[in-house]
Coordinates of C-alpha atoms in Angstrom, one line a residue:
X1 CA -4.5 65.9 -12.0
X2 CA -7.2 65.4 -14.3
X3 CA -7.9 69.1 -15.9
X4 CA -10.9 68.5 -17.9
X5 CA -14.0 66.7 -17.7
X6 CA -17.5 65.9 -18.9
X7 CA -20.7 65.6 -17.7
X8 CA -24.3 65.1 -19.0
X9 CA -26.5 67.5 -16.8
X10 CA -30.1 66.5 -16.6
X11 CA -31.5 70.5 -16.7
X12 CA -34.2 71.6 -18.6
X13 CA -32.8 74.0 -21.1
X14 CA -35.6 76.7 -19.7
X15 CA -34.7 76.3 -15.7
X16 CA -32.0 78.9 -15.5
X17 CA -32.7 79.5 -11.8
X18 CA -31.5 76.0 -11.8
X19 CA -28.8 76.1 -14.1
X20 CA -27.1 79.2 -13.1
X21 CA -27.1 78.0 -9.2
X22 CA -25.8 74.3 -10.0
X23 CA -22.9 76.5 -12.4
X24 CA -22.4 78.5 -9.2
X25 CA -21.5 76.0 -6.8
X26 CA -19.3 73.8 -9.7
X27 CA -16.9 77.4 -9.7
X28 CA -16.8 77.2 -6.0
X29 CA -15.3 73.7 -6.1
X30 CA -13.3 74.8 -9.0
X31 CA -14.9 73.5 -11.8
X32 CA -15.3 76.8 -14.9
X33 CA -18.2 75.7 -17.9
X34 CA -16.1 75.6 -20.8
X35 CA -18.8 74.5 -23.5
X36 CA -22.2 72.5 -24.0
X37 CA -22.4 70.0 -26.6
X38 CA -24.5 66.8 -27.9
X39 CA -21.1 64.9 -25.6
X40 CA -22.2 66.7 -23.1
X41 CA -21.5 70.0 -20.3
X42 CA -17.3 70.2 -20.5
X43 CA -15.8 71.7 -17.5
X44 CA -12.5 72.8 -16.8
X45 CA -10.1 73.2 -14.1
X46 CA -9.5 76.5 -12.2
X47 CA -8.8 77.8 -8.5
X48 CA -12.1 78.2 -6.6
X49 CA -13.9 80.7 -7.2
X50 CA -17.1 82.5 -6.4
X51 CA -18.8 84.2 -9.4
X52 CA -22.4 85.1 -10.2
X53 CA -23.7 83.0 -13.5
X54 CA -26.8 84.4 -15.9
X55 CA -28.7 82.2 -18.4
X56 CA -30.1 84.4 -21.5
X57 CA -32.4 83.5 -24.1
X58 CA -31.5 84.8 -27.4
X59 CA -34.8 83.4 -29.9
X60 CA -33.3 84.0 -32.8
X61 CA -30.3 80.8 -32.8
X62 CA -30.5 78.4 -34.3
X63 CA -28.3 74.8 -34.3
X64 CA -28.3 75.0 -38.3
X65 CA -26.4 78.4 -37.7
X66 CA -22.6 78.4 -38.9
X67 CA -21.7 81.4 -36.8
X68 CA -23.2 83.5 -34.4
X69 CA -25.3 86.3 -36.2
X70 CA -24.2 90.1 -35.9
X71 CA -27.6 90.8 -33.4
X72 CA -26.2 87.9 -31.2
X73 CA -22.5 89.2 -31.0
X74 CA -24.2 92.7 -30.3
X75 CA -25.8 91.3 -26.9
X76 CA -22.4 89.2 -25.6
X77 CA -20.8 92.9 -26.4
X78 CA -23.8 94.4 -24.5
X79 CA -23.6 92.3 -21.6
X80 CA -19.5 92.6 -21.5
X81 CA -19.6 96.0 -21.0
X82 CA -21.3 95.6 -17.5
X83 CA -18.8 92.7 -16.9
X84 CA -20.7 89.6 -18.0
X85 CA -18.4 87.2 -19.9
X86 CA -19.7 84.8 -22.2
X87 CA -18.7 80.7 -20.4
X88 CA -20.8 78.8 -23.1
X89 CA -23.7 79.1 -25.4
X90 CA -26.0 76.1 -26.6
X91 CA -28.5 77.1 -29.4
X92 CA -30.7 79.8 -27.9
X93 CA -29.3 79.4 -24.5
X94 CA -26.6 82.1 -23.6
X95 CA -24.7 81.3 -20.4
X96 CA -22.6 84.6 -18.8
X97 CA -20.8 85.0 -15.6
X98 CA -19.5 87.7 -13.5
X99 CA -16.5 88.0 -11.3
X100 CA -18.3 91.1 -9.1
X101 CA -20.2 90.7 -5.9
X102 CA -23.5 92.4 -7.0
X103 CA -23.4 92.8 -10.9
X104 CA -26.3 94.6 -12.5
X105 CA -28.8 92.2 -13.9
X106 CA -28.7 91.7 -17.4
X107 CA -32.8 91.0 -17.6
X108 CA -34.7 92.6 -15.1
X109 CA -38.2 92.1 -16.9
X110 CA -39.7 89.0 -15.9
X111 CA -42.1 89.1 -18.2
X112 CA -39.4 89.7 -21.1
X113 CA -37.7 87.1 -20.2
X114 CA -40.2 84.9 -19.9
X115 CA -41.3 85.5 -23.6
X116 CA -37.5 85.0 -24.8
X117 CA -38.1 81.9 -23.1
X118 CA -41.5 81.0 -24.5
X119 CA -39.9 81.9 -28.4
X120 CA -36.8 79.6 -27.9
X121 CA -39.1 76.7 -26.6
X122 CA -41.2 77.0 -30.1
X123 CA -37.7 76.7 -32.2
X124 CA -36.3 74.1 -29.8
X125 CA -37.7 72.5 -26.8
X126 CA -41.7 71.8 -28.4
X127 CA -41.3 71.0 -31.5
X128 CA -38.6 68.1 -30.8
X129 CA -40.8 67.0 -27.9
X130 CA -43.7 66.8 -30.3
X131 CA -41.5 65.0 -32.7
X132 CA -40.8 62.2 -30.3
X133 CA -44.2 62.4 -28.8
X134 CA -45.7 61.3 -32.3
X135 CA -42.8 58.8 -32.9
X136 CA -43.4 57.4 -29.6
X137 CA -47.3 57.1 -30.5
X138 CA -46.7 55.5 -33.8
X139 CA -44.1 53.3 -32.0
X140 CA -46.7 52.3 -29.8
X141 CA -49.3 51.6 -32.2
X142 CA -47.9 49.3 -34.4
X143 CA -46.2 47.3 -31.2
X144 CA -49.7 46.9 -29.9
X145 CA -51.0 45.9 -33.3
X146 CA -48.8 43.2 -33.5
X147 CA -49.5 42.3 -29.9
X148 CA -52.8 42.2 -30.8
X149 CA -52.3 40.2 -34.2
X150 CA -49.7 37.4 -32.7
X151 CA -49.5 38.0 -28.8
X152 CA -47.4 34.3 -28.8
X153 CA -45.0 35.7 -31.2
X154 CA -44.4 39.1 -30.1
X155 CA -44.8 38.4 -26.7
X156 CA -42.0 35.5 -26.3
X157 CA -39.8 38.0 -28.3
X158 CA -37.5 40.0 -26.0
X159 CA -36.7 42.3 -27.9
X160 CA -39.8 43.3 -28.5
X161 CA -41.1 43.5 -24.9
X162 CA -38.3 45.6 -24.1
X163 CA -38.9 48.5 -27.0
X164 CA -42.7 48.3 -25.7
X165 CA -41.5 49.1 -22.4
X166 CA -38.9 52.0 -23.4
X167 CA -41.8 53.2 -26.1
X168 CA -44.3 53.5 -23.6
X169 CA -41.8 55.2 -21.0
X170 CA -40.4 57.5 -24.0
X171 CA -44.2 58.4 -24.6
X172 CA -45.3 59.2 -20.8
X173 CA -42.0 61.0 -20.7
X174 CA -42.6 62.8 -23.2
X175 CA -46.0 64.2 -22.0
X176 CA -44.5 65.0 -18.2
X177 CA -42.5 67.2 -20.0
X178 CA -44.5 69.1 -22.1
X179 CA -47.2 69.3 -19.5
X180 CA -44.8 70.4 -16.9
X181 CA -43.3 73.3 -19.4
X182 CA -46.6 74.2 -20.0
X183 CA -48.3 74.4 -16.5
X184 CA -44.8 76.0 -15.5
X185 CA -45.5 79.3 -18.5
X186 CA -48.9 79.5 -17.1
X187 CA -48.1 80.1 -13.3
X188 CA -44.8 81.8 -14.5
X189 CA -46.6 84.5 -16.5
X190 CA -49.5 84.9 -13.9
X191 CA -46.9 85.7 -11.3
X192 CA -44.9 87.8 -13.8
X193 CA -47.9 89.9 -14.3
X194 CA -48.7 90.2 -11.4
X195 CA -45.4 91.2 -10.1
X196 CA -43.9 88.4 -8.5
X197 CA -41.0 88.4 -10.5
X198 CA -39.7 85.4 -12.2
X199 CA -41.1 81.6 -11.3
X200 CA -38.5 78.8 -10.3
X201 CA -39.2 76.2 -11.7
X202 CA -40.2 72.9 -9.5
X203 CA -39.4 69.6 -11.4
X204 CA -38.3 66.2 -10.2
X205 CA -35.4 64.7 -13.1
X206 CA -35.4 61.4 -11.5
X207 CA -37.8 60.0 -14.0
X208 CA -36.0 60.9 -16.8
X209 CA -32.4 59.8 -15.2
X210 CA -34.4 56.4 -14.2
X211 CA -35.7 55.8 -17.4
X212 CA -32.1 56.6 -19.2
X213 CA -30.4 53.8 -17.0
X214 CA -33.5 51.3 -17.8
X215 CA -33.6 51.8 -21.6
X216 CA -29.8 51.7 -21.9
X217 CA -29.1 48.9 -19.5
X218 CA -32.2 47.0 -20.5
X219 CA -30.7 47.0 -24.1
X220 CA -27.1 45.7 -22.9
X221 CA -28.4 42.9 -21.0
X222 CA -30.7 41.9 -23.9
X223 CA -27.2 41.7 -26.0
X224 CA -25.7 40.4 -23.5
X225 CA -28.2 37.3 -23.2
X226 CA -28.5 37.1 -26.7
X227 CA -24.8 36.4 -27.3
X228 CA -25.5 32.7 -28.4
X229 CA -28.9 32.6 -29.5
X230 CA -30.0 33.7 -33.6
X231 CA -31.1 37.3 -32.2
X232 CA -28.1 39.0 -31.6
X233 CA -27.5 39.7 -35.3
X234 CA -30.5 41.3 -35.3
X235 CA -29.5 43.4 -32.0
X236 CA -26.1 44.5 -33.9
X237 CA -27.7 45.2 -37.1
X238 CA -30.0 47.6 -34.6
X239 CA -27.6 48.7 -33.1
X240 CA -25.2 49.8 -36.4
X241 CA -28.3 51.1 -37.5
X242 CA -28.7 53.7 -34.9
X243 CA -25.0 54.4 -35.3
X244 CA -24.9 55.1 -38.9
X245 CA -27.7 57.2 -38.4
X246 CA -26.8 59.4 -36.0
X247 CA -22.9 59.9 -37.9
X248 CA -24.9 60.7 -41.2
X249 CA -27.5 63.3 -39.3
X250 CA -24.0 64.6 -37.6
X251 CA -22.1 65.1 -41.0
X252 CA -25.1 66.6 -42.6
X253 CA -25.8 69.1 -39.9
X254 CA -22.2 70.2 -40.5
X255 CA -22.3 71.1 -43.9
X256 CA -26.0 72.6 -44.2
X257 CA -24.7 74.9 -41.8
X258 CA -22.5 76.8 -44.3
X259 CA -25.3 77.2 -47.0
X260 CA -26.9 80.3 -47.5
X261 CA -30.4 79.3 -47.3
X262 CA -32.7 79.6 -44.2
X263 CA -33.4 77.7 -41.1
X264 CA -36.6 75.9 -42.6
X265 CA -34.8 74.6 -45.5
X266 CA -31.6 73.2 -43.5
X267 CA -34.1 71.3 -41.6
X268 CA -35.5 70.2 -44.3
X269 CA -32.9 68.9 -45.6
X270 CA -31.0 67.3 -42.4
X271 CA -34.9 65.2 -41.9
X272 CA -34.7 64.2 -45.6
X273 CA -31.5 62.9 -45.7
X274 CA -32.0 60.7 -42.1
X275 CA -34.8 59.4 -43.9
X276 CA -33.5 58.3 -46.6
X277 CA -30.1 57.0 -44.5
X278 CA -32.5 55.5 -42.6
X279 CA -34.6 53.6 -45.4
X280 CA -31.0 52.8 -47.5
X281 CA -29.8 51.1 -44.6
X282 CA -32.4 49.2 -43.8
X283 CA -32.6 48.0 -46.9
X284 CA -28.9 46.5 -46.7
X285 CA -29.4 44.7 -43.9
X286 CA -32.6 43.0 -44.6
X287 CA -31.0 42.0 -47.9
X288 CA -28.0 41.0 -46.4
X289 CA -30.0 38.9 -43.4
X290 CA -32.1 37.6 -46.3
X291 CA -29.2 36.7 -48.7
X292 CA -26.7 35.3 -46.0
X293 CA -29.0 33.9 -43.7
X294 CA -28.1 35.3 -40.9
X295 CA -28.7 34.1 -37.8
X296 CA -29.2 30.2 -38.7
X297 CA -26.7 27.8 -38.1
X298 CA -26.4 25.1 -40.9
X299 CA -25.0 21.9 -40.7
X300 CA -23.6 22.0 -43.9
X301 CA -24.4 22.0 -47.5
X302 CA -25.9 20.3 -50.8
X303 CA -26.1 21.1 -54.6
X304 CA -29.5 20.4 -56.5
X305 CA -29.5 21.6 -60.1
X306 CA -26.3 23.2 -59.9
X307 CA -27.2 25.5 -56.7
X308 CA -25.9 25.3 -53.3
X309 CA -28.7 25.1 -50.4
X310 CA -27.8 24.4 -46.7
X311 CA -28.8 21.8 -44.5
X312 CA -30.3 21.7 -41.5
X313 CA -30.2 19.5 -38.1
X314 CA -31.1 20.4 -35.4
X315 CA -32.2 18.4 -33.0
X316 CA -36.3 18.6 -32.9
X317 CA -38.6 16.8 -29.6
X318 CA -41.1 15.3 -32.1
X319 CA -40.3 13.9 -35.7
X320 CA -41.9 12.3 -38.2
X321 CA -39.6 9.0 -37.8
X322 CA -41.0 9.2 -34.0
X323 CA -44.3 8.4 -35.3
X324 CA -43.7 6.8 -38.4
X325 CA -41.1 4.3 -37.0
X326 CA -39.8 4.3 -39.8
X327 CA -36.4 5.9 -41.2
X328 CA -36.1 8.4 -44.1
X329 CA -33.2 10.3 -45.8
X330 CA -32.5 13.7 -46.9
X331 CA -34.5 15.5 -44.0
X332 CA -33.7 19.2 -43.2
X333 CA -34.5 19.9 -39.4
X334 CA -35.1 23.3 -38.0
X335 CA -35.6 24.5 -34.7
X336 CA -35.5 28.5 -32.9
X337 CA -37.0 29.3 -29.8
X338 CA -37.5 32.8 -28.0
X339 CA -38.3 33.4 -24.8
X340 CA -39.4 36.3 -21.7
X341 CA -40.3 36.0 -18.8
X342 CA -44.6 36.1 -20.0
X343 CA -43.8 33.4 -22.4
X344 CA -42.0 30.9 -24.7
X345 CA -42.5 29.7 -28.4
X346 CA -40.3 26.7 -30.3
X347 CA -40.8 26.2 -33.5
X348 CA -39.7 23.3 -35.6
X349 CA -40.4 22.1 -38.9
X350 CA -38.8 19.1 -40.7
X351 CA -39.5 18.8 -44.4
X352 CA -37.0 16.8 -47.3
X353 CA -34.0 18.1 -49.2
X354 CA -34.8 19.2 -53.1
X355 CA -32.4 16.2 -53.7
X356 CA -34.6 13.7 -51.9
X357 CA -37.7 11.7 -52.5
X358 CA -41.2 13.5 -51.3
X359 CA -41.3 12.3 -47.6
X360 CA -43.9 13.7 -45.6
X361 CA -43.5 17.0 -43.5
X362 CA -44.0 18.0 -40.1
X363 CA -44.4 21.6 -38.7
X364 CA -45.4 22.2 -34.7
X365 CA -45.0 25.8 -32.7
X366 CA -45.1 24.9 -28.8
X367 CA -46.3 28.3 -27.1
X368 CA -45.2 27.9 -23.4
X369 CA -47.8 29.8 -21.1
X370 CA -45.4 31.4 -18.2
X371 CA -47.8 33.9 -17.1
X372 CA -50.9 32.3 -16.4
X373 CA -53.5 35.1 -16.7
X374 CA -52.0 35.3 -20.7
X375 CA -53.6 31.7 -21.5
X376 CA -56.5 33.2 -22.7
X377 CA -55.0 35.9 -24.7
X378 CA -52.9 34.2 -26.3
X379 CA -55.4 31.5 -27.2
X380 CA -57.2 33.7 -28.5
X381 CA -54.7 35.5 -30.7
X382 CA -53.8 32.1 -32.4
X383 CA -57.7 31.1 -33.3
X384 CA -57.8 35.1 -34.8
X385 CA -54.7 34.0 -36.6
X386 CA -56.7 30.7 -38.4
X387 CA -59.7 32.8 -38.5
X388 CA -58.4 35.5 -41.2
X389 CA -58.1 32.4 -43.4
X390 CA -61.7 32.7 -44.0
X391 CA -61.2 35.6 -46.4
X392 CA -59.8 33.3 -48.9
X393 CA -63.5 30.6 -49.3
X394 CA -66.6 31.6 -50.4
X395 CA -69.1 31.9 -47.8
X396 CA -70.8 28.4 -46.4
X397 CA -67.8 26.2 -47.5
X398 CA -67.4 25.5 -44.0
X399 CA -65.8 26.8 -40.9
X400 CA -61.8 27.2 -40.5
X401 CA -61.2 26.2 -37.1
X402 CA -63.3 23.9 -35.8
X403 CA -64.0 21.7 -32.3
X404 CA -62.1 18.4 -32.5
X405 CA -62.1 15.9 -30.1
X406 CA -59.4 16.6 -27.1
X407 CA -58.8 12.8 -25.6
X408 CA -56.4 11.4 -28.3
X409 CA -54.0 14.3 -27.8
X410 CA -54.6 14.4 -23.4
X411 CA -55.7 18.0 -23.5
X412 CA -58.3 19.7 -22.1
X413 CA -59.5 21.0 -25.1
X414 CA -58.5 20.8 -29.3
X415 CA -59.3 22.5 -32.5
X416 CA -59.0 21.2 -36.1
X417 CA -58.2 23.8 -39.0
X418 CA -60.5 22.3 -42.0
X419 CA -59.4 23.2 -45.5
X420 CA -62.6 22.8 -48.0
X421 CA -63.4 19.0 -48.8
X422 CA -59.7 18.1 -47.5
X423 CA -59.0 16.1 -44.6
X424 CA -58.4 18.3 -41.4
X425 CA -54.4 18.1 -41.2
X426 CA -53.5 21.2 -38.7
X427 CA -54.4 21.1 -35.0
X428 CA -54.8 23.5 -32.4
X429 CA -54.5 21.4 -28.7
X430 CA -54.4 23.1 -25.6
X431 CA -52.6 21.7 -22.4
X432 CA -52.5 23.2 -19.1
X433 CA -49.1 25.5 -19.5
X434 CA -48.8 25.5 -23.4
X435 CA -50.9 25.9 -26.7
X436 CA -49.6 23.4 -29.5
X437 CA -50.1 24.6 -33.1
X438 CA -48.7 21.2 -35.4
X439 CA -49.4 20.3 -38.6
X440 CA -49.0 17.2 -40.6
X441 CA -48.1 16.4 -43.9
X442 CA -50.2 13.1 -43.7
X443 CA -53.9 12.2 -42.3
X444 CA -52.7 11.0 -38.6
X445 CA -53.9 8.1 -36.7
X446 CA -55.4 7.9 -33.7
X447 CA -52.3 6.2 -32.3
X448 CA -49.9 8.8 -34.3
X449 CA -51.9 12.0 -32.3
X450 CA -52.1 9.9 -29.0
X451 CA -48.0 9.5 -29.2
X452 CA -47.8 13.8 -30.4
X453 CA -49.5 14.6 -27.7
X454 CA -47.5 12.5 -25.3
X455 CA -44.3 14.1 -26.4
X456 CA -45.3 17.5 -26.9
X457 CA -47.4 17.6 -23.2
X458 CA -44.3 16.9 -21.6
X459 CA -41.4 18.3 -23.6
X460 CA -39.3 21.2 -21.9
X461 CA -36.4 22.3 -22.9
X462 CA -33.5 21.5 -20.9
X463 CA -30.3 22.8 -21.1
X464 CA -31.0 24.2 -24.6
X465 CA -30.8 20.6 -26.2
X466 CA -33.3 17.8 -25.9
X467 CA -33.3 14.1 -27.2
X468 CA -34.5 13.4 -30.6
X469 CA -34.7 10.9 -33.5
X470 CA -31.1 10.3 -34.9
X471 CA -30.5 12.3 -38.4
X472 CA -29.8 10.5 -41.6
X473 CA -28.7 13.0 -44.3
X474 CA -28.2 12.2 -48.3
X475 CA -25.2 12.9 -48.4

């Protein structure tokens, strides 16, 4: 028989009509509170019984404190000698019970309590609410700035549409919340004052349960479909990033605790140190993801004065020897695509080894449109894109991005990015379901675009593999 067990209550830490009635009925089934924790409520086994619970508010706790302080022994004494026994306490919350049928209250001023209740809300509830309130506006921000910036890129990125979403939520959450405390105190201390006695509180958890299941489920199926693609080492390094984290907050917590300093300065401290965690991390894994690569897939390797560089071969829907016809060595081809349900991007770019003669290049991004009212939006995120390059000429040295002439490629419309007196070697072509950025390492033919656009108006990836020019390596 299992004796023990846990379980993460969804409670407000200031509804103790609610608390003290769910506590109630889990000692009728025979389930006694044995502790409350960041693991959650811990109950333990016992013969049903029916006792009376009482949730206090003691101001003064804190979660930085090592012990509990002489005034906070002195009520638990106070409240045993009229038979209240302490079953758990949880920062400033202070959770008693009584055995008798009609125990003497141990608050019978509503407006008292509702004060203790107001003073542990500023050291506990509001200000970590605030906290995420802010982090979940900056969140948001900088999400819809690079929306805004490269909707194609950020937009076919899973990832990213899914901490949007669970920003966004976080953020309305965290305004229900606060806004529902708030409106609560108001009526509560009307009807205190006028005496009514103390206000229940009348709050709907579902939200908050809903949104728990969405933001943790959405991130294991995001995993889960990432397990062969190149972003699941970034989900893992997000993932042991959050981890470390939280075990480094945890350890520090434990031994600020036992310094002799006050409350301020052992938050201090703890926020300090998780940034600096936080940053030092970071940095790791961006070095190591820079250093190792991770997430690409070479084919192999090659040394060029001495150093080893990888190589590259993945199969690409449009290379140069497709419109060349003619056949070169010492190529490195790379390919990634991401993809949602609003949109898809490839990218490939095929360029020569360091070892190998000066071929010409070839780089193309094919932006599939899956959401059709986007088409705009996104078109017009990627001519923002070109347009920033004007920064870098002199006024009246010509336009960047330019109308060019849509029939060769079979689009409905083109663009050409000019570079001051060179030839225009970058196009922008736009099809019916997907915007085509490519960009040539030679001055194309009319022929050479006509057969690019062929390939690239019909491509679709199948299958995740596609036909493509056989590869010829130096080897």
């Amino acid at each position: 028989m299992k004796m023990e067990k846990r379980r993460f209550e969804r409670f407000m830490i200031y509804d103790a009509t609610g608390i003290e009635e769910h506590l109630e009925r889990m000692a009728a089934q025979g389930w006694m509170l044995k502790k409350i924790g960041k693991g959650g409520w811990v109950y333990s086994r016992v013969e049903p019984v029916k006792l009376k619970f009482s949730v206090v508010y003691y101001p003064a706790a804190s979660e930085f404190d090592p012990y509990p302080s002489d005034e906070q022994k002195t009520l638990w004494d106070f409240c045993e000698k009229d038979g209240w026994r302490l079953a758990a306490s949880w920062v400033q919350m202070q959770i008693f019970y009584h055995e008798g049928e009609n125990p003497r209250l141990i608050e019978t001023d509503a407006l008292l309590q509702l004060e203790n209740i107001q003073r542990s809300m500023k050291r506990s509830f509001l200000p970590s609410s605030g906290i995420l309130l802010v982090l979940s506006i900056l969140q948001c921000s900088m999400l819809g700035r690079n929306i805004w910036r490269d909707p194609a890129e950020t937009l076919s990125y899973g990832l990213t549409l899914h901490m949007v979403s669970a920003w966004c939520l976080l953020f309305v959450l965290c305004v229900k919340n606060i806004g529902e405390y708030l409106c609560w105190y108001k009526k509560a201390k009307k009807t205190a004052e006028e005496g009514g006695g103390f206000l229940r509180i009348r709050v709907n958890r579902r939200l908050e349960g809903a949104a728990l299941v969405y933001i943790l489920g959405g991130t294991v199926l995001w995993v889960i479909f990432m397990i062969q693609s190149r972003q699941l080492v970034f989900a893992l390094c997000g993932i042991f990033h959050v981890g470390v984290l939280f075990l480094w907050v945890s350890w520090v917590k434990k031994r600020v605790k036992q310094w002799k300093v006050s409350v301020l300065t052992k938050w201090s401290v703890t926020l300090l140190s998780a940034l600096l965690c936080s940053g030092a991390v970071m940095a790791v894994l961006v070095w190591l993801c820079i250093s190792h690569d991770f997430g690409a897939h070479p084919a192999g390797t090659y040394e060029y004065m001495g150093m080893e560089f990888e190589i590259y071969e993945d199969p690409l829907p449009l290379t140069v020897e497709d419109l060349t016809g003619k056949t070169y060595a010492g190529y490195l081809y790379k390919c990634k695509t991401q993809s949602t349900f609003l949109c898809s991007q490839t990218t490939c770019g095929q360029r020569p080894r360091l070892d190998a003669p000066s071929h010409p290049t070839l780089a193309y991004t094919i932006t599939e449109v899956r959401a059709p009212f986007l088409y705009e939006f996104l078109l017009e995120g990627i001519k923002r894109e070109y347009a920033r390059w004007e920064e870098f000429y002199p006024s009246g040295e010509g336009e960047v991005l330019t109308q060019s002439d849509a029939k060769p490629w079979g689009a409905r419309e083109a663009y050409a990015f000019s570079f001051p007196e060179r030839f225009p070697v970058e196009y922008v072509v736009c099809y019916e379901d997907r915007i085509v950025e490519i960009q040539f390492g030679w001055e194309p033919s009319q022929e050479e675009i006509r057969m690019a656009g062929d390939v690239l108006r019909a491509w679709t990836k199948r299958g995740g593999s596609y036909n493509s020019h056989p590869r010829q390596s130096l080897r």
